[in-house]
Amino acid sequence: MTLPMLPRAIRSQLNEGVAIPAHPLALTKNGKFDDRHQRALTRYYCDAGAGGIAVAVHTTQFAIREPRHGLFGPVIELASETVAEWERKRRRTIIRVGGVCGATAQAVREAELLREAGYHVALLSLSALRDATLDATIAHCRAVAEVMPLMGFYLQPAVGGRVLPLAFWRQFAAIENVAAIKVAPFNRYQTFDVVRALVEAERERDIVLYTGNDDHIVLDLLCDYSVRRKGRTVSVGFVGGLLGHWACWTKKAAELLVECKETRKQGRGVPRELAVRANEVTDMNAALFDAANGFHGCIAGIHEVLYRQGLLASP
């Protein structure tokens, strides 16, 4: 079977590395879907320099899928329509990433809806397969890959993810239309598992890495990982980020990504100022994401900032 692949222009943009904020859900003070502020948020991300948006992901709140809310379709369609309008005016492409979760039937259906709504790549959460075997998990990934190109997702266990071993990532990397992996276990050892799997599968040129490690953003973007393969050293680095952390103060986030990319191109090592800022960003994330309480307030922290900026009607 021939799997769907990314359009060449989108693939080039994704490979170059862009800032992709994880899109929050805008609600009124009465807890109803606020389409006006939702649309404004999408335009804000495009205007702020983001190269993509990620919708129906953790930051958008998984509850949009519940039948009593019925918001999955309206949310993904509104974001895609808003981006399309912005693209026509600005003549710049925004990568549309859509979150996919649940058991296989649900995940395939969500991917179909995202494809119909004009999304480019599916960010595949495996939280629902917490107890599945490795073979069953890979079969699940392949089923979704038949519908859309994939962005893998290593979600930290503290917010619903599962530990995914090197063996999983090696097999996942072998799926032909995997375009990228968002690495977000908040764990350097598990991050290295993904890098090593790419190298062992000989897919490091085909699959790009996006940091989701909100506790390690700047250094992920600055530093390469070195892995030995067949007697040679292979270097792999992160090209961009897909982060809830970047859902607020997005203009500064996009500028930070550009600065990190330029620093890497210069090849002179990490300047002390950027190393210090890396720690400052991590410290800021601790407050934004409520790290002291097991990240229970991560969405609330993002909403509070956006509310204070006037981008949401309610925190």
PDB file of C-alpha atoms in Angstrom:
ATOM      1  CA  MET A   1       0.000   0.000   0.000  1.00  0.00           C
ATOM      2  CA  THR A   2       1.229   3.485  -0.885  1.00  0.00           C
ATOM      3  CA  LEU A   3       1.023   5.722   2.154  1.00  0.00           C
ATOM      4  CA  PRO A   4       0.037   9.414   1.895  1.00  0.00           C
ATOM      5  CA  MET A   5       3.050  11.706   1.950  1.00  0.00           C
ATOM      6  CA  LEU A   6       3.471  15.372   2.800  1.00  0.00           C
ATOM      7  CA  PRO A   7       3.431  17.850  -0.079  1.00  0.00           C
ATOM      8  CA  ARG A   8       6.992  18.801  -1.003  1.00  0.00           C
ATOM      9  CA  ALA A   9       6.646  22.442   0.098  1.00  0.00           C
ATOM     10  CA  ILE A  10       5.198  21.489   3.476  1.00  0.00           C
ATOM     11  CA  ARG A  11       7.879  18.846   3.971  1.00  0.00           C
ATOM     12  CA  SER A  12      10.598  21.389   3.198  1.00  0.00           C
ATOM     13  CA  GLN A  13       9.148  23.878   5.663  1.00  0.00           C
ATOM     14  CA  LEU A  14       8.778  21.239   8.381  1.00  0.00           C
ATOM     15  CA  ASN A  15      12.343  20.047   7.819  1.00  0.00           C
ATOM     16  CA  GLU A  16      13.713  23.579   8.005  1.00  0.00           C
ATOM     17  CA  GLY A  17      12.286  23.912  11.511  1.00  0.00           C
ATOM     18  CA  VAL A  18       9.472  26.171  12.658  1.00  0.00           C
ATOM     19  CA  ALA A  19       7.773  27.287  15.852  1.00  0.00           C
ATOM     20  CA  ILE A  20       4.477  25.450  16.330  1.00  0.00           C
ATOM     21  CA  PRO A  21       2.339  26.557  19.286  1.00  0.00           C
ATOM     22  CA  ALA A  22      -0.131  24.044  20.713  1.00  0.00           C
ATOM     23  CA  HIS A  23      -3.451  25.834  20.269  1.00  0.00           C
ATOM     24  CA  PRO A  24      -5.589  26.381  23.407  1.00  0.00           C
ATOM     25  CA  LEU A  25      -9.388  26.254  23.513  1.00  0.00           C
ATOM     26  CA  ALA A  26     -11.131  29.617  23.917  1.00  0.00           C
ATOM     27  CA  LEU A  27     -14.170  29.594  26.214  1.00  0.00           C
ATOM     28  CA  THR A  28     -16.566  32.295  27.344  1.00  0.00           C
ATOM     29  CA  LYS A  29     -17.011  33.176  31.019  1.00  0.00           C
ATOM     30  CA  ASN A  30     -19.939  30.745  30.980  1.00  0.00           C
ATOM     31  CA  GLY A  31     -17.774  27.894  29.737  1.00  0.00           C
ATOM     32  CA  LYS A  32     -19.130  27.892  26.172  1.00  0.00           C
ATOM     33  CA  PHE A  33     -17.025  27.673  23.031  1.00  0.00           C
ATOM     34  CA  ASP A  34     -15.867  31.170  22.112  1.00  0.00           C
ATOM     35  CA  ASP A  35     -15.374  31.064  18.356  1.00  0.00           C
ATOM     36  CA  ARG A  36     -14.495  34.782  18.173  1.00  0.00           C
ATOM     37  CA  HIS A  37     -11.518  34.503  20.504  1.00  0.00           C
ATOM     38  CA  GLN A  38     -10.608  31.095  19.063  1.00  0.00           C
ATOM     39  CA  ARG A  39     -10.270  32.655  15.634  1.00  0.00           C
ATOM     40  CA  ALA A  40      -8.344  35.604  17.093  1.00  0.00           C
ATOM     41  CA  LEU A  41      -5.886  33.226  18.775  1.00  0.00           C
ATOM     42  CA  THR A  42      -5.200  31.459  15.486  1.00  0.00           C
ATOM     43  CA  ARG A  43      -4.527  34.782  13.743  1.00  0.00           C
ATOM     44  CA  TYR A  44      -2.284  35.832  16.628  1.00  0.00           C
ATOM     45  CA  TYR A  45      -0.085  32.753  16.173  1.00  0.00           C
ATOM     46  CA  CYS A  46       0.222  33.348  12.442  1.00  0.00           C
ATOM     47  CA  ASP A  47       1.013  37.051  12.917  1.00  0.00           C
ATOM     48  CA  ALA A  48       3.519  36.296  15.701  1.00  0.00           C
ATOM     49  CA  GLY A  49       5.756  34.293  13.370  1.00  0.00           C
ATOM     50  CA  ALA A  50       4.682  30.719  14.036  1.00  0.00           C
ATOM     51  CA  GLY A  51       5.337  28.395  11.108  1.00  0.00           C
ATOM     52  CA  GLY A  52       2.553  26.044  12.116  1.00  0.00           C
ATOM     53  CA  ILE A  53      -0.242  25.457  14.586  1.00  0.00           C
ATOM     54  CA  ALA A  54      -1.178  22.282  16.432  1.00  0.00           C
ATOM     55  CA  VAL A  55      -4.906  21.835  17.099  1.00  0.00           C
ATOM     56  CA  ALA A  56      -6.864  19.170  19.013  1.00  0.00           C
ATOM     57  CA  VAL A  57      -3.780  18.409  21.097  1.00  0.00           C
ATOM     58  CA  HIS A  58      -3.348  18.326  24.887  1.00  0.00           C
ATOM     59  CA  THR A  59      -3.401  22.115  25.200  1.00  0.00           C
ATOM     60  CA  THR A  60      -6.675  22.255  23.230  1.00  0.00           C
ATOM     61  CA  GLN A  61      -8.135  19.930  25.890  1.00  0.00           C
ATOM     62  CA  PHE A  62      -9.069  16.335  25.097  1.00  0.00           C
ATOM     63  CA  ALA A  63     -12.639  16.985  26.315  1.00  0.00           C
ATOM     64  CA  ILE A  64     -13.489  18.517  22.923  1.00  0.00           C
ATOM     65  CA  ARG A  65     -13.914  14.907  21.766  1.00  0.00           C
ATOM     66  CA  GLU A  66     -16.652  14.105  24.268  1.00  0.00           C
ATOM     67  CA  PRO A  67     -20.105  13.768  22.627  1.00  0.00           C
ATOM     68  CA  ARG A  68     -21.661  16.128  25.182  1.00  0.00           C
ATOM     69  CA  HIS A  69     -19.388  18.906  23.906  1.00  0.00           C
ATOM     70  CA  GLY A  70     -19.156  17.918  20.242  1.00  0.00           C
ATOM     71  CA  LEU A  71     -16.315  20.340  19.585  1.00  0.00           C
ATOM     72  CA  PHE A  72     -13.697  18.277  17.765  1.00  0.00           C
ATOM     73  CA  GLY A  73     -15.076  19.047  14.299  1.00  0.00           C
ATOM     74  CA  PRO A  74     -15.895  22.718  14.907  1.00  0.00           C
ATOM     75  CA  VAL A  75     -12.505  23.411  16.504  1.00  0.00           C
ATOM     76  CA  ILE A  76     -10.351  21.827  13.794  1.00  0.00           C
ATOM     77  CA  GLU A  77     -12.461  23.328  10.996  1.00  0.00           C
ATOM     78  CA  LEU A  78     -12.410  26.860  12.443  1.00  0.00           C
ATOM     79  CA  ALA A  79      -8.624  26.788  12.846  1.00  0.00           C
ATOM     80  CA  SER A  80      -8.067  25.490   9.330  1.00  0.00           C
ATOM     81  CA  GLU A  81     -10.446  28.055   7.809  1.00  0.00           C
ATOM     82  CA  THR A  82      -8.804  30.893   9.738  1.00  0.00           C
ATOM     83  CA  VAL A  83      -5.330  29.809   8.641  1.00  0.00           C
ATOM     84  CA  ALA A  84      -6.466  29.543   5.019  1.00  0.00           C
ATOM     85  CA  GLU A  85      -7.851  33.090   5.129  1.00  0.00           C
ATOM     86  CA  TRP A  86      -4.606  34.366   6.654  1.00  0.00           C
ATOM     87  CA  GLU A  87      -2.502  32.509   4.061  1.00  0.00           C
ATOM     88  CA  ARG A  88      -4.415  34.064   1.166  1.00  0.00           C
ATOM     89  CA  LYS A  89      -3.719  37.553   2.501  1.00  0.00           C
ATOM     90  CA  ARG A  90      -0.088  37.045   3.524  1.00  0.00           C
ATOM     91  CA  ARG A  91       1.018  34.504   0.902  1.00  0.00           C
ATOM     92  CA  ARG A  92       2.795  32.406   3.497  1.00  0.00           C
ATOM     93  CA  THR A  93       2.040  28.782   4.363  1.00  0.00           C
ATOM     94  CA  ILE A  94       1.256  27.614   7.877  1.00  0.00           C
ATOM     95  CA  ILE A  95       1.711  23.923   8.664  1.00  0.00           C
ATOM     96  CA  ARG A  96      -1.488  22.437  10.076  1.00  0.00           C
ATOM     97  CA  VAL A  97      -0.865  19.737  12.692  1.00  0.00           C
ATOM     98  CA  GLY A  98      -3.862  17.912  14.139  1.00  0.00           C
ATOM     99  CA  GLY A  99      -3.911  15.796  17.270  1.00  0.00           C
ATOM    100  CA  VAL A 100      -5.111  12.193  17.013  1.00  0.00           C
ATOM    101  CA  CYS A 101      -5.804  10.005  20.030  1.00  0.00           C
ATOM    102  CA  GLY A 102      -7.904   7.105  21.294  1.00  0.00           C
ATOM    103  CA  ALA A 103      -8.136   3.462  20.259  1.00  0.00           C
ATOM    104  CA  THR A 104      -7.543   2.592  16.612  1.00  0.00           C
ATOM    105  CA  ALA A 105     -11.073   3.151  15.314  1.00  0.00           C
ATOM    106  CA  GLN A 106     -11.288   6.568  16.959  1.00  0.00           C
ATOM    107  CA  ALA A 107      -7.765   7.560  15.897  1.00  0.00           C
ATOM    108  CA  VAL A 108      -8.395   6.605  12.260  1.00  0.00           C
ATOM    109  CA  ARG A 109     -11.662   8.535  12.228  1.00  0.00           C
ATOM    110  CA  GLU A 110     -10.016  11.614  13.716  1.00  0.00           C
ATOM    111  CA  ALA A 111      -7.269  11.417  11.101  1.00  0.00           C
ATOM    112  CA  GLU A 112      -9.911  11.229   8.374  1.00  0.00           C
ATOM    113  CA  LEU A 113     -11.630  14.341   9.754  1.00  0.00           C
ATOM    114  CA  LEU A 114      -8.320  16.195   9.936  1.00  0.00           C
ATOM    115  CA  ARG A 115      -7.469  15.250   6.368  1.00  0.00           C
ATOM    116  CA  GLU A 116     -10.876  16.475   5.178  1.00  0.00           C
ATOM    117  CA  ALA A 117     -10.341  19.755   7.062  1.00  0.00           C
ATOM    118  CA  GLY A 118      -7.037  20.408   5.268  1.00  0.00           C
ATOM    119  CA  TYR A 119      -4.484  19.358   7.887  1.00  0.00           C
ATOM    120  CA  HIS A 120      -1.057  18.205   6.786  1.00  0.00           C
ATOM    121  CA  VAL A 121       0.175  15.882   9.514  1.00  0.00           C
ATOM    122  CA  ALA A 122      -1.326  13.930  12.423  1.00  0.00           C
ATOM    123  CA  LEU A 123       0.301  14.212  15.852  1.00  0.00           C
ATOM    124  CA  LEU A 124      -0.290  10.725  17.200  1.00  0.00           C
ATOM    125  CA  SER A 125      -0.902  10.343  20.945  1.00  0.00           C
ATOM    126  CA  LEU A 126      -0.628   6.799  22.314  1.00  0.00           C
ATOM    127  CA  SER A 127      -2.078   7.451  25.759  1.00  0.00           C
ATOM    128  CA  ALA A 128      -5.041   5.167  25.083  1.00  0.00           C
ATOM    129  CA  LEU A 129      -2.677   2.266  24.368  1.00  0.00           C
ATOM    130  CA  ARG A 130      -0.960   2.374  27.734  1.00  0.00           C
ATOM    131  CA  ASP A 131      -1.161  -1.413  28.204  1.00  0.00           C
ATOM    132  CA  ALA A 132      -0.913  -2.491  24.555  1.00  0.00           C
ATOM    133  CA  THR A 133       1.918  -4.703  23.347  1.00  0.00           C
ATOM    134  CA  LEU A 134       4.661  -3.314  21.131  1.00  0.00           C
ATOM    135  CA  ASP A 135       3.248  -5.108  18.072  1.00  0.00           C
ATOM    136  CA  ALA A 136      -0.280  -3.833  18.747  1.00  0.00           C
ATOM    137  CA  THR A 137       0.990  -0.296  19.222  1.00  0.00           C
ATOM    138  CA  ILE A 138       2.914  -0.339  15.944  1.00  0.00           C
ATOM    139  CA  ALA A 139      -0.116  -1.798  14.154  1.00  0.00           C
ATOM    140  CA  HIS A 140      -2.169   1.099  15.533  1.00  0.00           C
ATOM    141  CA  CYS A 141       0.373   3.618  14.215  1.00  0.00           C
ATOM    142  CA  ARG A 142       0.375   1.994  10.783  1.00  0.00           C
ATOM    143  CA  ALA A 143      -3.426   2.139  10.613  1.00  0.00           C
ATOM    144  CA  VAL A 144      -3.384   5.896  11.177  1.00  0.00           C
ATOM    145  CA  ALA A 145      -0.461   6.291   8.757  1.00  0.00           C
ATOM    146  CA  GLU A 146      -2.672   4.902   6.007  1.00  0.00           C
ATOM    147  CA  VAL A 147      -4.802   8.047   6.377  1.00  0.00           C
ATOM    148  CA  MET A 148      -2.257  10.824   7.013  1.00  0.00           C
ATOM    149  CA  PRO A 149       1.479  11.435   7.383  1.00  0.00           C
ATOM    150  CA  LEU A 150       2.505  11.105  11.022  1.00  0.00           C
ATOM    151  CA  MET A 151       4.300  13.117  13.643  1.00  0.00           C
ATOM    152  CA  GLY A 152       5.208  10.788  16.495  1.00  0.00           C
ATOM    153  CA  PHE A 153       4.603  11.972  20.041  1.00  0.00           C
ATOM    154  CA  TYR A 154       6.543  10.984  23.152  1.00  0.00           C
ATOM    155  CA  LEU A 155       4.284  12.465  25.834  1.00  0.00           C
ATOM    156  CA  GLN A 156       5.557  12.585  29.400  1.00  0.00           C
ATOM    157  CA  PRO A 157       3.863  10.046  31.717  1.00  0.00           C
ATOM    158  CA  ALA A 158       3.004  12.794  34.252  1.00  0.00           C
ATOM    159  CA  VAL A 159       0.270  14.092  31.936  1.00  0.00           C
ATOM    160  CA  GLY A 160      -0.991  10.824  30.480  1.00  0.00           C
ATOM    161  CA  GLY A 161       1.820   9.475  28.323  1.00  0.00           C
ATOM    162  CA  ARG A 162       3.488   6.080  28.528  1.00  0.00           C
ATOM    163  CA  VAL A 163       7.100   5.015  28.520  1.00  0.00           C
ATOM    164  CA  LEU A 164       8.009   4.037  24.959  1.00  0.00           C
ATOM    165  CA  PRO A 165      11.178   1.947  24.634  1.00  0.00           C
ATOM    166  CA  LEU A 166      13.924   2.179  22.056  1.00  0.00           C
ATOM    167  CA  ALA A 167      12.463  -0.866  20.277  1.00  0.00           C
ATOM    168  CA  PHE A 168       9.194   0.977  19.709  1.00  0.00           C
ATOM    169  CA  TRP A 169      10.826   4.068  18.244  1.00  0.00           C
ATOM    170  CA  ARG A 170      13.022   1.970  15.976  1.00  0.00           C
ATOM    171  CA  GLN A 171       9.941   0.296  14.458  1.00  0.00           C
ATOM    172  CA  PHE A 172       7.967   3.534  14.393  1.00  0.00           C
ATOM    173  CA  ALA A 173      10.769   5.224  12.460  1.00  0.00           C
ATOM    174  CA  ALA A 174      10.490   2.497   9.831  1.00  0.00           C
ATOM    175  CA  ILE A 175       6.964   3.629   8.870  1.00  0.00           C
ATOM    176  CA  GLU A 176       7.427   5.283   5.495  1.00  0.00           C
ATOM    177  CA  ASN A 177       5.392   8.450   6.003  1.00  0.00           C
ATOM    178  CA  VAL A 178       6.532   9.428   9.466  1.00  0.00           C
ATOM    179  CA  ALA A 179       7.649  13.009   8.877  1.00  0.00           C
ATOM    180  CA  ALA A 180       8.623  14.124  12.372  1.00  0.00           C
ATOM    181  CA  ILE A 181       8.604  13.222  16.051  1.00  0.00           C
ATOM    182  CA  LYS A 182       7.653  15.524  18.888  1.00  0.00           C
ATOM    183  CA  VAL A 183       9.863  14.478  21.780  1.00  0.00           C
ATOM    184  CA  ALA A 184       8.269  15.476  25.087  1.00  0.00           C
ATOM    185  CA  PRO A 185       9.036  12.974  27.854  1.00  0.00           C
ATOM    186  CA  PHE A 186      10.769  15.669  29.967  1.00  0.00           C
ATOM    187  CA  ASN A 187      13.533  13.104  30.364  1.00  0.00           C
ATOM    188  CA  ARG A 188      16.999  13.187  28.762  1.00  0.00           C
ATOM    189  CA  TYR A 189      17.391   9.388  28.736  1.00  0.00           C
ATOM    190  CA  GLN A 190      14.074   8.848  26.964  1.00  0.00           C
ATOM    191  CA  THR A 191      14.835  11.701  24.582  1.00  0.00           C
ATOM    192  CA  PHE A 192      18.073   9.957  23.673  1.00  0.00           C
ATOM    193  CA  ASP A 193      16.115   6.738  22.968  1.00  0.00           C
ATOM    194  CA  VAL A 194      14.257   8.519  20.166  1.00  0.00           C
ATOM    195  CA  VAL A 195      17.469   9.925  18.697  1.00  0.00           C
ATOM    196  CA  ARG A 196      19.228   6.564  18.846  1.00  0.00           C
ATOM    197  CA  ALA A 197      16.239   4.837  17.231  1.00  0.00           C
ATOM    198  CA  LEU A 198      16.309   7.245  14.284  1.00  0.00           C
ATOM    199  CA  VAL A 199      19.994   6.578  13.726  1.00  0.00           C
ATOM    200  CA  GLU A 200      19.670   2.805  14.080  1.00  0.00           C
ATOM    201  CA  ALA A 201      16.740   2.817  11.633  1.00  0.00           C
ATOM    202  CA  GLU A 202      18.804   5.015   9.280  1.00  0.00           C
ATOM    203  CA  ARG A 203      15.965   7.560   9.081  1.00  0.00           C
ATOM    204  CA  GLU A 204      17.676  10.605  10.598  1.00  0.00           C
ATOM    205  CA  ARG A 205      17.603  12.345   7.203  1.00  0.00           C
ATOM    206  CA  ASP A 206      13.928  11.583   6.629  1.00  0.00           C
ATOM    207  CA  ILE A 207      12.409  12.281  10.053  1.00  0.00           C
ATOM    208  CA  VAL A 208      12.965  15.567  11.871  1.00  0.00           C
ATOM    209  CA  LEU A 209      12.765  16.121  15.609  1.00  0.00           C
ATOM    210  CA  TYR A 210      10.652  18.772  17.292  1.00  0.00           C
ATOM    211  CA  THR A 211      11.159  19.471  20.947  1.00  0.00           C
ATOM    212  CA  GLY A 212       8.215  19.232  23.289  1.00  0.00           C
ATOM    213  CA  ASN A 213      10.501  19.127  26.299  1.00  0.00           C
ATOM    214  CA  ASP A 214       9.203  22.330  27.863  1.00  0.00           C
ATOM    215  CA  ASP A 215      11.786  21.943  30.653  1.00  0.00           C
ATOM    216  CA  HIS A 216      14.712  21.864  28.173  1.00  0.00           C
ATOM    217  CA  ILE A 217      13.621  23.939  25.169  1.00  0.00           C
ATOM    218  CA  VAL A 218      16.663  26.090  24.459  1.00  0.00           C
ATOM    219  CA  LEU A 219      19.303  23.404  24.894  1.00  0.00           C
ATOM    220  CA  ASP A 220      17.297  20.958  22.793  1.00  0.00           C
ATOM    221  CA  LEU A 221      17.381  23.533  20.007  1.00  0.00           C
ATOM    222  CA  LEU A 222      21.090  24.286  20.422  1.00  0.00           C
ATOM    223  CA  CYS A 223      22.778  20.939  21.008  1.00  0.00           C
ATOM    224  CA  ASP A 224      23.262  17.907  18.778  1.00  0.00           C
ATOM    225  CA  TYR A 225      23.126  14.293  19.904  1.00  0.00           C
ATOM    226  CA  SER A 226      25.913  12.003  18.703  1.00  0.00           C
ATOM    227  CA  VAL A 227      25.302   8.298  18.044  1.00  0.00           C
ATOM    228  CA  ARG A 228      27.712   5.719  16.666  1.00  0.00           C
ATOM    229  CA  ARG A 229      26.564   3.645  13.695  1.00  0.00           C
ATOM    230  CA  LYS A 230      28.740   1.203  11.776  1.00  0.00           C
ATOM    231  CA  GLY A 231      31.903   2.782  13.127  1.00  0.00           C
ATOM    232  CA  ARG A 232      30.885   6.352  12.314  1.00  0.00           C
ATOM    233  CA  THR A 233      29.425   9.162  14.416  1.00  0.00           C
ATOM    234  CA  VAL A 234      26.024  10.438  13.348  1.00  0.00           C
ATOM    235  CA  SER A 235      24.815  13.786  14.716  1.00  0.00           C
ATOM    236  CA  VAL A 236      21.116  14.540  15.126  1.00  0.00           C
ATOM    237  CA  GLY A 237      19.512  17.731  16.402  1.00  0.00           C
ATOM    238  CA  PHE A 238      16.108  19.286  16.941  1.00  0.00           C
ATOM    239  CA  VAL A 239      14.976  21.566  14.129  1.00  0.00           C
ATOM    240  CA  GLY A 240      12.034  23.257  15.852  1.00  0.00           C
ATOM    241  CA  GLY A 241       9.497  23.014  18.618  1.00  0.00           C
ATOM    242  CA  LEU A 242       5.847  22.071  19.079  1.00  0.00           C
ATOM    243  CA  LEU A 243       5.012  23.330  22.529  1.00  0.00           C
ATOM    244  CA  GLY A 244       2.175  24.377  24.784  1.00  0.00           C
ATOM    245  CA  HIS A 245       4.792  26.652  26.306  1.00  0.00           C
ATOM    246  CA  TRP A 246       4.833  28.556  23.007  1.00  0.00           C
ATOM    247  CA  ALA A 247       1.051  29.142  23.074  1.00  0.00           C
ATOM    248  CA  CYS A 248       1.739  32.444  24.819  1.00  0.00           C
ATOM    249  CA  TRP A 249       4.477  35.030  24.196  1.00  0.00           C
ATOM    250  CA  THR A 250       4.655  33.409  20.761  1.00  0.00           C
ATOM    251  CA  LYS A 251       6.506  36.216  18.988  1.00  0.00           C
ATOM    252  CA  LYS A 252       9.405  35.907  21.437  1.00  0.00           C
ATOM    253  CA  ALA A 253       9.337  32.120  21.048  1.00  0.00           C
ATOM    254  CA  ALA A 254       9.604  32.371  17.269  1.00  0.00           C
ATOM    255  CA  GLU A 255      12.488  34.840  17.636  1.00  0.00           C
ATOM    256  CA  LEU A 256      14.222  32.509  20.097  1.00  0.00           C
ATOM    257  CA  LEU A 257      14.009  29.639  17.612  1.00  0.00           C
ATOM    258  CA  VAL A 258      15.594  31.795  14.914  1.00  0.00           C
ATOM    259  CA  GLU A 259      18.388  32.799  17.307  1.00  0.00           C
ATOM    260  CA  CYS A 260      19.076  29.173  18.218  1.00  0.00           C
ATOM    261  CA  LYS A 261      19.150  28.102  14.567  1.00  0.00           C
ATOM    262  CA  GLU A 262      21.552  30.916  13.654  1.00  0.00           C
ATOM    263  CA  THR A 263      23.803  30.031  16.598  1.00  0.00           C
ATOM    264  CA  ARG A 264      23.994  26.416  15.453  1.00  0.00           C
ATOM    265  CA  LYS A 265      24.842  27.447  11.913  1.00  0.00           C
ATOM    266  CA  GLN A 266      27.771  29.496  13.185  1.00  0.00           C
ATOM    267  CA  GLY A 267      29.241  26.366  14.798  1.00  0.00           C
ATOM    268  CA  ARG A 268      31.028  28.273  17.558  1.00  0.00           C
ATOM    269  CA  GLY A 269      29.437  26.552  20.519  1.00  0.00           C
ATOM    270  CA  VAL A 270      26.726  27.788  22.850  1.00  0.00           C
ATOM    271  CA  PRO A 271      27.237  31.381  24.041  1.00  0.00           C
ATOM    272  CA  ARG A 272      27.089  31.820  27.795  1.00  0.00           C
ATOM    273  CA  GLU A 273      24.152  34.229  27.456  1.00  0.00           C
ATOM    274  CA  LEU A 274      22.057  31.591  25.689  1.00  0.00           C
ATOM    275  CA  ALA A 275      23.044  28.936  28.224  1.00  0.00           C
ATOM    276  CA  VAL A 276      21.847  31.226  31.021  1.00  0.00           C
ATOM    277  CA  ARG A 277      18.648  31.972  29.140  1.00  0.00           C
ATOM    278  CA  ALA A 278      18.030  28.236  28.782  1.00  0.00           C
ATOM    279  CA  ASN A 279      17.820  27.983  32.558  1.00  0.00           C
ATOM    280  CA  GLU A 280      15.661  31.093  32.749  1.00  0.00           C
ATOM    281  CA  VAL A 281      13.190  29.624  30.252  1.00  0.00           C
ATOM    282  CA  THR A 282      13.028  26.410  32.261  1.00  0.00           C
ATOM    283  CA  ASP A 283      12.400  28.402  35.428  1.00  0.00           C
ATOM    284  CA  MET A 284       9.660  30.363  33.696  1.00  0.00           C
ATOM    285  CA  ASN A 285       8.087  27.123  32.499  1.00  0.00           C
ATOM    286  CA  ALA A 286       7.973  25.812  36.055  1.00  0.00           C
ATOM    287  CA  ALA A 287       5.647  28.690  36.933  1.00  0.00           C
ATOM    288  CA  LEU A 288       3.654  28.557  33.691  1.00  0.00           C
ATOM    289  CA  PHE A 289       3.104  24.785  33.828  1.00  0.00           C
ATOM    290  CA  ASP A 290       2.675  24.362  37.601  1.00  0.00           C
ATOM    291  CA  ALA A 291       5.577  21.922  37.818  1.00  0.00           C
ATOM    292  CA  ALA A 292       5.467  21.931  41.637  1.00  0.00           C
ATOM    293  CA  ASN A 293       2.051  20.258  41.468  1.00  0.00           C
ATOM    294  CA  GLY A 294       2.773  17.635  38.842  1.00  0.00           C
ATOM    295  CA  PHE A 295       1.799  19.928  35.937  1.00  0.00           C
ATOM    296  CA  HIS A 296      -1.875  19.913  36.914  1.00  0.00           C
ATOM    297  CA  GLY A 297      -2.121  23.613  36.123  1.00  0.00           C
ATOM    298  CA  CYS A 298      -0.293  23.641  32.790  1.00  0.00           C
ATOM    299  CA  ILE A 299      -3.340  24.600  30.697  1.00  0.00           C
ATOM    300  CA  ALA A 300      -4.566  27.062  33.328  1.00  0.00           C
ATOM    301  CA  GLY A 301      -1.187  28.817  33.306  1.00  0.00           C
ATOM    302  CA  ILE A 302      -1.270  29.333  29.549  1.00  0.00           C
ATOM    303  CA  HIS A 303      -4.861  30.580  29.725  1.00  0.00           C
ATOM    304  CA  GLU A 304      -4.013  33.063  32.468  1.00  0.00           C
ATOM    305  CA  VAL A 305      -1.284  34.685  30.377  1.00  0.00           C
ATOM    306  CA  LEU A 306      -3.491  34.862  27.281  1.00  0.00           C
ATOM    307  CA  TYR A 307      -6.354  36.284  29.365  1.00  0.00           C
ATOM    308  CA  ARG A 308      -4.118  39.014  30.769  1.00  0.00           C
ATOM    309  CA  GLN A 309      -3.040  39.858  27.223  1.00  0.00           C
ATOM    310  CA  GLY A 310      -6.671  40.167  26.110  1.00  0.00           C
ATOM    311  CA  LEU A 311      -6.503  37.156  23.791  1.00  0.00           C
ATOM    312  CA  LEU A 312      -8.999  35.123  25.831  1.00  0.00           C
ATOM    313  CA  ALA A 313     -12.247  36.325  27.376  1.00  0.00           C
ATOM    314  CA  SER A 314     -11.834  33.995  30.353  1.00  0.00           C
ATOM    315  CA  PRO A 315      -8.785  32.355  31.981  1.00  0.00           C
TER     316      PRO A 315
END
